[in-house]
């Protein structure tokens, strides 16, 4: 069946043509031969190759026929280059016509000579020009693309963000600016429904390369600090958080839940003498209603470690980790940062040294000073957090700060209370651009106290008691911290919507693609 | 409440005691002070510290009082050391008594002087001896442990493996050997029910350190080859394999399935121009009935890449990857291999160079030669695979070989057929000790052919068609390969039961811990 996939299109065009050996569609079966040819990457084409004949495999990003000349823009990942072919003694009009008919986003093999163009090419990343010798189509795209790559690459204003801005503008009775933006604005749903195309845009290419890099930097730092990577189950027999946001399923003859947090398994690993552990894994949260800052499935970068005597051992390590990742991004992904900034306007992150550290009460005081809060609180709303972020930025000139000694009311039952005042806990949060990017704490390691705590808050102790029984076999004092990977990207690049930081995001209305 | 946790035990004993400042239980609240003391690791205690006073935090692995002397064996991870205290002018009998009462597996802080012992200590990893100056209990274990660490550390004969052997023996009417082994044999369930204790044994400590290392080596190799790490969803709107082994759940108002394989998302990433991608993530399989070689949740190490012209590009890369991991394990984990071999007797892996590569048909012929198969087959049973492994070992002296060009019947619909004979495919499997450890193939990248294939095998095309529509936007020829991480460990160390390679294994009857 596949053997019969000869391309009729090619046969029709080629007949009696001086250029007939220089173009055509490659069949599937022709793609199974070893020729040991060498393909050069578009990003590698520069002056050093002038005059040389090279072979490139790339997409047709753009094409036009102007008189006797075919102009192509070839794209490979984030790199683009112009390729041209002129009708002449060796080149038939059929070949020009064939090129003109190749649909955008098709993949071609091109043999070409590298030239210095007469006029500087501004719209391509590569400054050289290719003069085509042969062209073969490896895979044809359909002609009607649901979204255009060029359109999807334009400056992004987020859908939800947009709505919010629009509401504000409507109140001010000034609609003009927003309408201008929306004219060329693809909706988030258009993008996500056609995610494969949307991901081909330079900014998305860059975002997910940085994402890979962040997880790598996280691992690299921790492995150097003596941590090992663990893999804990996502199918659980109990709810990790006693809330409504659990996915549950039938697990043979039992009820199972999808993990919302690895915390108990990180703790069991510590009790099993693995001293310092980390995990990078998906977690699942049944969040009803879609917001711009939450996903139903995301990657949690989690660590847990033995604490010898004070939880600042943990806090200092995670602070160092965070700064290591930030420096690593800047160092390794300069080009990607540049590309992302073209689509998502963001201000570079400013961090004051030494890092600003506020107690929870300091934060409340600051909000009271500026009349944002009237009375002391034991909880900060998302909106309060953002306002605090702005105040801290104004006062200290930093986008990043640490808030520590959080109220007991705001923390889970298992967080260690403070020595001085048990209304507060040995806990902290990292804030970036006014949103939480990580949270950490020392945990109670005494089983009796734990069980009392559970009973005190009225949580169903039975569910957890079997786990807490493992604490009875001698437990190291310990604590941990967790970063959301998508949240990290979303806040670092100010992507406005966290879906921009997930290749195939999941929310309450989206399971596809 | 926590402030009142003063230890009464300590107060009773200490009264009027010359050693009273040198021992006692540390309360939770005392564990919140910063003293900037320095704890040395047990594994680091050697001759260089002779005569020095050091501070150690470790578990009581063993203890006995012999006359006026208290002997302790302290354990930290895989390392052990002897610590002693003798009654004398500075040391009261109360202090000796206190030490004698500390339960096994409790965690203590010990200040001690490092000595060279008079007699060589054979039962500890460290050859030095500690003379105790002070001892503080950080966390007490209950006295009745459900399983003993020493018992759990003994030579392991697996439960299922055991049963199998026993059956064989029963047929031979020779039960004696097996009974001897079972006398001191903990069942797999006893171990798993008390996993936190079982994981404290030296072999388990080593296994999970190697596990962390394998995933790291996998990443390291691929990142150097230009791959990026991706994170694809585990909550899916369709079944990745059209079989009964899907976990499903209610996802808001939709039906969702847990991913059994990332293959479609790896492919979409290739279509989204991420050229070379990998993922290390959990996958889920509802396997009814428990076998020694399968888990319901395991870690898949997955890669997918653009193929320029021939699937041997993929095969060669994964072969190199596999050998890189093997070499890396040997190089980095010499001590761990040694420790694991003490509990799980395994023969070191032998690999002939160049790697033995057989076509599927070569394999069948070999089995026919030895009368194991009578007629040609298009599928090898587990038992056939093991027999083939033995034949290959006998003939070529290798525990590892590659079988390629697998029959179409044995491969999913999306695997690319061979040019020469479409009854076979561009696919391969790696075999280690007669079991599959990885499988790879080039995939069909033409949407029309794919849809025809699906229809030909009668699979519900509708479920997949939305995904296959993404293939219409120009698709690079590509292929991929997947390793099971637990399977890797299980076969490498010949662990007999794959549960030994999962910290908290999941099977059809186990969701706890």
Short mmCIF file of C-alpha atoms in Angstrom, two decimals, chain A residues 66-474:
data_model
loop_
_atom_site.label_atom_id
_atom_site.label_comp_id
_atom_site.label_asym_id
_atom_site.label_seq_id
_atom_site.Cartn_x
_atom_site.Cartn_y
_atom_site.Cartn_z
CA UNK A 66 8.01 37.76 -8.42
CA UNK A 67 8.43 37.61 -12.18
CA UNK A 68 11.04 34.99 -12.92
CA UNK A 69 12.21 34.67 -9.34
CA UNK A 70 10.96 32.43 -6.56
CA UNK A 71 11.59 33.78 -3.07
CA UNK A 72 11.30 31.42 -0.12
CA UNK A 73 11.80 31.99 3.57
CA UNK A 74 12.91 28.78 5.19
CA UNK A 75 12.43 28.22 8.92
CA UNK A 76 14.03 25.73 11.27
CA UNK A 77 13.05 26.14 14.97
CA UNK A 78 13.62 29.83 15.73
CA UNK A 79 15.89 30.51 12.69
CA UNK A 80 14.95 31.78 9.26
CA UNK A 81 16.82 32.31 5.98
CA UNK A 82 15.92 33.50 2.49
CA UNK A 83 16.29 31.11 -0.46
CA UNK A 84 15.88 32.17 -4.11
CA UNK A 85 15.68 30.58 -7.56
CA UNK A 86 15.72 32.47 -10.86
CA UNK A 87 14.41 31.14 -14.16
CA UNK A 88 17.26 30.71 -16.62
CA UNK A 89 19.13 28.30 -18.89
CA UNK A 90 19.30 25.60 -16.24
CA UNK A 91 16.05 26.39 -14.51
CA UNK A 92 12.67 25.76 -16.10
CA UNK A 93 9.51 27.74 -15.48
CA UNK A 94 7.98 24.43 -14.35
CA UNK A 95 10.43 24.31 -11.47
CA UNK A 96 9.58 27.90 -10.47
CA UNK A 97 5.89 27.03 -10.71
CA UNK A 98 6.43 23.90 -8.58
CA UNK A 99 8.10 25.97 -5.89
CA UNK A 100 5.33 28.52 -5.95
CA UNK A 101 2.80 25.78 -5.30
CA UNK A 102 4.46 24.37 -2.21
CA UNK A 103 2.15 25.13 0.70
CA UNK A 104 3.38 27.07 3.72
CA UNK A 105 4.64 24.93 6.62
CA UNK A 106 5.59 22.12 4.23
CA UNK A 107 8.98 20.56 4.90
CA UNK A 108 11.60 20.62 2.16
CA UNK A 109 15.12 19.44 1.52
CA UNK A 110 17.05 22.13 -0.31
CA UNK A 111 20.51 21.93 -1.81
CA UNK A 112 21.81 25.43 -2.27
CA UNK A 113 24.86 27.65 -2.56
CA UNK A 114 25.43 30.19 0.21
CA UNK A 115 25.60 33.80 -1.07
CA UNK A 116 26.01 37.24 0.45
CA UNK A 117 22.79 39.05 -0.57
CA UNK A 118 22.95 42.41 -2.40
CA UNK A 119 20.56 44.04 0.05
CA UNK A 120 20.59 43.31 3.74
CA UNK A 121 17.79 40.89 4.68
CA UNK A 122 16.05 42.32 7.70
CA UNK A 123 13.16 39.90 8.11
CA UNK A 124 15.31 36.77 8.59
CA UNK A 125 17.50 35.73 11.50
CA UNK A 126 20.28 34.64 9.10
CA UNK A 127 21.97 37.29 6.96
CA UNK A 128 23.11 34.98 4.16
CA UNK A 129 20.98 33.98 1.19
CA UNK A 130 20.62 30.54 -0.39
CA UNK A 131 20.61 30.01 -4.17
CA UNK A 132 18.57 26.89 -4.72
CA UNK A 133 20.03 24.01 -6.76
CA UNK A 134 17.51 21.30 -5.88
CA UNK A 135 14.31 21.21 -3.86
CA UNK A 136 12.41 18.14 -2.65
CA UNK A 137 9.23 18.18 -0.59
CA UNK A 138 9.55 15.82 2.38
CA UNK A 139 6.09 16.50 3.81
CA UNK A 140 3.32 18.70 2.44
CA UNK A 141 1.11 20.78 4.65
CA UNK A 142 -2.51 21.37 3.77
CA UNK A 143 -2.97 24.81 2.24
CA UNK A 144 -5.59 26.16 4.65
CA UNK A 145 -3.93 26.56 8.02
CA UNK A 146 -6.35 27.30 10.88
CA UNK A 147 -3.94 29.90 12.26
CA UNK A 148 -0.99 31.56 10.56
CA UNK A 149 2.45 31.36 12.17
CA UNK A 150 3.12 35.04 11.43
CA UNK A 151 -0.12 36.07 13.04
CA UNK A 152 0.50 33.84 16.06
CA UNK A 153 3.96 35.37 16.45
CA UNK A 154 2.70 38.92 16.88
CA UNK A 155 2.79 40.77 20.16
CA UNK A 156 0.61 38.88 22.58
CA UNK A 157 -2.03 40.36 24.78
CA UNK A 158 -3.63 37.71 26.85
CA UNK A 159 -7.27 36.85 26.53
CA UNK A 160 -8.15 37.05 30.23
CA UNK A 161 -5.82 39.95 30.80
CA UNK A 162 -7.46 41.60 27.85
CA UNK A 163 -10.94 41.23 29.23
CA UNK A 164 -9.82 42.71 32.51
CA UNK A 165 -8.18 45.66 30.80
CA UNK A 166 -11.23 46.13 28.63
CA UNK A 167 -13.48 46.30 31.66
CA UNK A 168 -11.25 48.97 33.15
CA UNK A 169 -11.24 50.89 29.91
CA UNK A 170 -14.99 50.63 29.59
CA UNK A 171 -15.33 52.25 32.95
CA UNK A 172 -13.16 55.04 31.65
CA UNK A 173 -15.17 55.13 28.40
CA UNK A 174 -12.05 54.76 26.27
CA UNK A 175 -12.28 51.71 24.09
CA UNK A 176 -10.02 52.62 21.22
CA UNK A 177 -6.68 51.20 22.34
CA UNK A 178 -8.07 47.79 23.21
CA UNK A 179 -9.92 47.50 19.92
CA UNK A 180 -6.71 48.17 18.04
CA UNK A 181 -4.94 45.41 19.91
CA UNK A 182 -7.77 42.94 19.43
CA UNK A 183 -7.84 43.38 15.68
CA UNK A 184 -4.82 41.16 15.20
CA UNK A 185 -5.25 39.25 18.38
CA UNK A 186 -5.74 35.48 18.26
CA UNK A 187 -7.75 34.23 21.21
CA UNK A 188 -6.11 31.89 23.70
CA UNK A 189 -8.55 29.18 22.58
CA UNK A 190 -7.63 29.55 18.91
CA UNK A 191 -4.03 29.12 19.91
CA UNK A 192 -4.63 26.16 22.18
CA UNK A 193 -6.96 24.35 19.75
CA UNK A 194 -4.18 24.56 17.18
CA UNK A 195 -1.38 24.19 19.64
CA UNK A 196 1.02 22.45 17.24
CA UNK A 197 1.05 25.55 15.04
CA UNK A 198 1.10 28.02 17.93
CA UNK A 199 4.14 26.24 19.40
CA UNK A 200 6.07 26.84 16.16
CA UNK A 201 6.24 30.57 16.87
CA UNK A 202 9.61 31.89 18.01
CA UNK A 203 8.44 32.92 21.50
CA UNK A 204 6.87 29.54 22.26
CA UNK A 205 9.94 27.75 20.90
CA UNK A 206 12.00 29.82 23.31
CA UNK A 207 9.66 29.45 26.31
CA UNK A 208 9.78 25.66 26.27
CA UNK A 209 13.52 25.56 25.80
CA UNK A 210 13.85 27.72 28.91
CA UNK A 211 11.35 25.47 30.69
CA UNK A 212 13.57 22.46 30.01
CA UNK A 213 16.49 24.53 31.31
CA UNK A 214 14.81 25.53 34.59
CA UNK A 215 14.13 21.93 35.57
CA UNK A 216 17.71 21.12 34.65
CA UNK A 217 19.12 23.95 36.78
CA UNK A 218 16.92 22.87 39.68
CA UNK A 219 18.32 19.33 39.45
CA UNK A 220 21.89 20.41 38.90
CA UNK A 221 21.97 22.58 42.01
CA UNK A 222 20.36 19.99 44.25
CA UNK A 223 22.48 17.08 43.07
CA UNK A 224 25.58 19.12 43.85
CA UNK A 225 24.15 19.64 47.33
CA UNK A 226 23.84 15.89 47.91
CA UNK A 227 20.16 15.43 47.03
CA UNK A 228 18.84 12.41 45.17
CA UNK A 229 15.92 12.42 42.78
CA UNK A 230 12.99 10.26 43.83
CA UNK A 231 9.83 9.12 42.08
CA UNK A 232 6.74 8.89 44.24
CA UNK A 233 3.30 7.55 43.28
CA UNK A 234 0.64 9.80 41.82
CA UNK A 235 -2.11 7.24 42.47
CA UNK A 236 -2.93 7.52 46.15
CA UNK A 237 -5.32 5.88 48.58
CA UNK A 238 -5.99 9.14 50.41
CA UNK A 239 -6.53 12.85 49.74
CA UNK A 240 -3.27 14.79 50.06
CA UNK A 241 -5.26 17.95 50.69
CA UNK A 242 -8.52 17.82 52.53
CA UNK A 243 -10.34 19.91 49.99
CA UNK A 244 -12.83 19.59 47.17
CA UNK A 245 -10.13 19.79 44.54
CA UNK A 246 -9.33 16.08 44.25
CA UNK A 247 -9.60 13.99 41.12
CA UNK A 248 -10.73 10.53 42.13
CA UNK A 249 -11.02 7.25 40.29
CA UNK A 250 -11.81 3.59 40.68
CA UNK A 251 -8.58 1.69 41.35
CA UNK A 252 -9.59 -1.96 40.99
CA UNK A 253 -11.76 -2.51 44.08
CA UNK A 254 -10.55 0.63 45.88
CA UNK A 255 -11.06 4.37 45.60
CA UNK A 256 -7.95 6.28 44.50
CA UNK A 257 -7.03 9.95 44.27
CA UNK A 258 -4.57 11.72 42.01
CA UNK A 259 -1.76 13.32 43.94
CA UNK A 260 -2.04 17.05 44.61
CA UNK A 261 1.24 17.08 46.47
CA UNK A 262 4.05 14.63 47.16
CA UNK A 263 4.56 15.92 50.69
CA UNK A 264 3.85 12.70 52.57
CA UNK A 265 6.03 10.67 50.21
CA UNK A 266 8.88 13.15 50.49
CA UNK A 267 8.55 12.78 54.27
CA UNK A 268 8.50 8.99 54.07
CA UNK A 269 11.69 9.18 52.00
CA UNK A 270 13.33 11.22 54.74
CA UNK A 271 12.15 8.65 57.31
CA UNK A 272 13.61 5.98 55.06
CA UNK A 273 16.99 7.70 55.54
CA UNK A 274 17.28 9.37 52.13
CA UNK A 275 18.34 12.57 53.93
CA UNK A 276 17.89 14.97 50.99
CA UNK A 277 15.44 14.25 48.20
CA UNK A 278 13.78 16.06 45.34
CA UNK A 279 11.17 15.29 42.73
CA UNK A 280 10.04 16.95 39.51
CA UNK A 281 6.64 15.49 38.67
CA UNK A 282 3.08 16.26 37.60
CA UNK A 283 0.46 17.00 40.23
CA UNK A 284 -3.28 17.27 39.72
CA UNK A 285 -5.85 19.72 41.03
CA UNK A 286 -9.53 19.73 40.14
CA UNK A 287 -9.91 23.51 39.94
CA UNK A 288 -13.42 24.43 38.91
CA UNK A 289 -13.56 27.58 36.81
CA UNK A 290 -10.66 28.81 34.76
CA UNK A 291 -8.31 31.48 36.00
CA UNK A 292 -5.24 32.98 34.33
CA UNK A 293 -2.95 31.68 37.11
CA UNK A 294 -3.90 28.03 37.75
CA UNK A 295 -3.83 24.74 35.88
CA UNK A 296 -5.45 21.39 36.65
CA UNK A 297 -2.20 19.58 35.91
CA UNK A 298 1.21 21.10 36.42
CA UNK A 299 4.81 20.24 37.23
CA UNK A 300 5.88 20.56 40.83
CA UNK A 301 9.57 20.93 41.67
CA UNK A 302 9.71 19.62 45.18
CA UNK A 303 12.48 19.13 47.72
CA UNK A 304 12.68 17.82 51.27
CA UNK A 305 15.68 17.66 53.58
CA UNK A 306 16.83 16.81 57.06
CA UNK A 307 17.15 19.92 59.23
CA UNK A 308 19.87 19.71 61.86
CA UNK A 309 18.74 22.50 64.15
CA UNK A 310 17.01 25.39 62.46
CA UNK A 311 14.72 25.87 59.47
CA UNK A 312 16.93 28.62 58.07
CA UNK A 313 19.14 25.75 56.79
CA UNK A 314 16.25 25.01 54.42
CA UNK A 315 15.42 28.65 53.74
CA UNK A 316 19.03 29.55 52.94
CA UNK A 317 19.39 26.58 50.61
CA UNK A 318 16.21 27.36 48.68
CA UNK A 319 17.14 31.03 48.41
CA UNK A 320 20.51 30.02 46.96
CA UNK A 321 18.74 27.55 44.65
CA UNK A 322 16.36 30.23 43.39
CA UNK A 323 19.17 32.69 42.65
CA UNK A 324 21.16 29.90 40.97
CA UNK A 325 18.25 29.20 38.62
CA UNK A 326 17.77 32.90 37.83
CA UNK A 327 21.46 33.36 37.04
CA UNK A 328 21.45 30.17 35.00
CA UNK A 329 18.53 31.38 32.88
CA UNK A 330 20.26 34.69 32.16
CA UNK A 331 23.52 32.98 31.33
CA UNK A 332 22.25 30.14 29.15
CA UNK A 333 19.18 31.65 27.53
CA UNK A 334 20.12 35.18 26.49
CA UNK A 335 18.83 34.64 22.96
CA UNK A 336 15.59 33.03 24.17
CA UNK A 337 14.93 35.90 26.61
CA UNK A 338 15.37 38.32 23.73
CA UNK A 339 12.94 36.37 21.50
CA UNK A 340 10.31 35.99 24.23
CA UNK A 341 10.46 39.72 25.01
CA UNK A 342 9.49 40.50 21.42
CA UNK A 343 6.13 38.78 21.84
CA UNK A 344 5.51 39.16 25.58
CA UNK A 345 6.63 42.57 26.74
CA UNK A 346 8.11 42.04 30.16
CA UNK A 347 10.40 44.03 32.37
CA UNK A 348 13.60 42.27 33.43
CA UNK A 349 13.46 41.06 37.02
CA UNK A 350 15.15 43.33 39.54
CA UNK A 351 16.50 41.75 42.71
CA UNK A 352 17.99 43.77 45.56
CA UNK A 353 20.93 42.28 47.42
CA UNK A 354 20.77 41.22 50.20
CA UNK A 355 17.37 39.66 49.54
CA UNK A 356 14.51 41.49 51.24
CA UNK A 357 13.00 39.32 53.98
CA UNK A 358 9.85 40.38 55.75
CA UNK A 359 7.94 38.61 58.47
CA UNK A 360 4.26 38.16 57.72
CA UNK A 361 3.58 40.86 60.31
CA UNK A 362 5.99 43.28 58.60
CA UNK A 363 4.01 42.74 55.40
CA UNK A 364 0.71 43.42 57.10
CA UNK A 365 2.15 46.60 58.64
CA UNK A 366 3.29 47.83 55.25
CA UNK A 367 -0.21 47.28 53.83
CA UNK A 368 -1.69 49.09 56.82
CA UNK A 369 0.70 52.01 56.41
CA UNK A 370 -0.67 52.54 52.92
CA UNK A 371 -4.28 52.08 54.05
CA UNK A 372 -4.70 48.94 51.97
CA UNK A 373 -5.55 46.94 55.07
CA UNK A 374 -7.42 48.43 58.00
CA UNK A 375 -6.78 45.73 60.60
CA UNK A 376 -4.25 42.90 61.12
CA UNK A 377 -5.02 39.77 59.09
CA UNK A 378 -3.98 36.11 59.15
CA UNK A 379 -4.32 35.64 55.45
CA UNK A 380 -3.42 37.66 52.35
CA UNK A 381 -5.71 37.62 49.33
CA UNK A 382 -4.24 37.40 45.84
CA UNK A 383 -5.06 41.07 45.40
CA UNK A 384 -3.36 41.98 48.72
CA UNK A 385 -0.30 40.00 47.66
CA UNK A 386 -0.05 41.93 44.41
CA UNK A 387 -0.45 45.24 46.22
CA UNK A 388 2.23 44.23 48.68
CA UNK A 389 4.49 43.29 45.75
CA UNK A 390 4.06 46.82 44.38
CA UNK A 391 4.78 48.44 47.76
CA UNK A 392 7.93 46.33 48.22
CA UNK A 393 9.03 47.20 44.69
CA UNK A 394 8.53 50.92 45.38
CA UNK A 395 10.26 50.78 48.74
CA UNK A 396 13.15 48.38 48.04
CA UNK A 397 13.36 48.32 44.24
CA UNK A 398 13.02 44.55 44.07
CA UNK A 399 10.67 42.19 42.19
CA UNK A 400 11.58 39.36 44.55
CA UNK A 401 11.19 39.10 48.31
CA UNK A 402 10.74 36.47 50.98
CA UNK A 403 7.95 36.53 53.55
CA UNK A 404 8.52 34.29 56.55
CA UNK A 405 6.98 33.30 59.88
CA UNK A 406 3.51 32.82 58.39
CA UNK A 407 0.42 32.56 60.61
CA UNK A 408 -0.69 29.15 61.75
CA UNK A 409 -4.14 29.80 60.22
CA UNK A 410 -2.55 30.09 56.80
CA UNK A 411 -0.52 26.85 57.00
CA UNK A 412 -1.37 23.12 56.93
CA UNK A 413 -1.63 21.19 60.21
CA UNK A 414 1.81 19.61 59.84
CA UNK A 415 3.85 22.84 59.82
CA UNK A 416 6.10 23.38 62.84
CA UNK A 417 4.96 26.22 65.15
CA UNK A 418 7.42 28.94 66.18
CA UNK A 419 9.22 28.63 69.49
CA UNK A 420 8.41 32.20 70.51
CA UNK A 421 4.79 32.34 69.42
CA UNK A 422 2.88 29.21 68.36
CA UNK A 423 0.40 31.37 66.45
CA UNK A 424 3.11 31.60 63.82
CA UNK A 425 5.05 28.87 62.04
CA UNK A 426 8.51 28.02 60.73
CA UNK A 427 7.48 28.74 57.18
CA UNK A 428 8.09 31.09 54.29
CA UNK A 429 7.00 32.07 50.81
CA UNK A 430 8.92 33.46 47.86
CA UNK A 431 7.19 36.24 45.94
CA UNK A 432 8.05 37.22 42.39
CA UNK A 433 6.25 40.13 40.71
CA UNK A 434 3.75 40.07 43.59
CA UNK A 435 2.77 36.40 43.22
CA UNK A 436 3.83 33.35 45.18
CA UNK A 437 6.46 31.31 43.33
CA UNK A 438 7.49 28.88 46.10
CA UNK A 439 6.57 27.94 49.63
CA UNK A 440 8.50 26.09 52.30
CA UNK A 441 8.41 25.09 55.94
CA UNK A 442 9.78 22.86 58.63
CA UNK A 443 7.37 20.01 59.39
CA UNK A 444 6.41 18.51 62.74
CA UNK A 445 8.22 15.18 63.06
CA UNK A 446 6.59 13.96 66.28
CA UNK A 447 3.71 11.55 65.61
CA UNK A 448 1.79 12.32 68.82
CA UNK A 449 1.78 16.05 68.24
CA UNK A 450 0.80 15.46 64.62
CA UNK A 451 -2.19 13.37 65.56
CA UNK A 452 -3.26 15.97 68.12
CA UNK A 453 -2.96 18.69 65.49
CA UNK A 454 -5.12 16.73 63.06
CA UNK A 455 -7.77 16.14 65.70
CA UNK A 456 -7.67 19.78 66.79
CA UNK A 457 -8.58 21.00 63.31
CA UNK A 458 -11.16 18.24 62.95
CA UNK A 459 -9.53 16.62 59.93
CA UNK A 460 -10.30 12.96 59.44
CA UNK A 461 -7.34 11.44 61.24
CA UNK A 462 -8.10 7.89 60.15
CA UNK A 463 -7.09 8.63 56.57
CA UNK A 464 -3.68 9.85 57.62
CA UNK A 465 -3.01 7.82 60.74
CA UNK A 466 -1.55 4.87 58.85
CA UNK A 467 1.00 7.25 57.35
CA UNK A 468 1.69 8.97 60.63
CA UNK A 469 2.40 5.58 62.18
CA UNK A 470 5.59 5.58 60.09
CA UNK A 471 6.73 8.59 62.12
CA UNK A 472 6.98 6.32 65.16
CA UNK A 473 10.12 4.58 63.97
CA UNK A 474 12.44 7.52 64.72
#
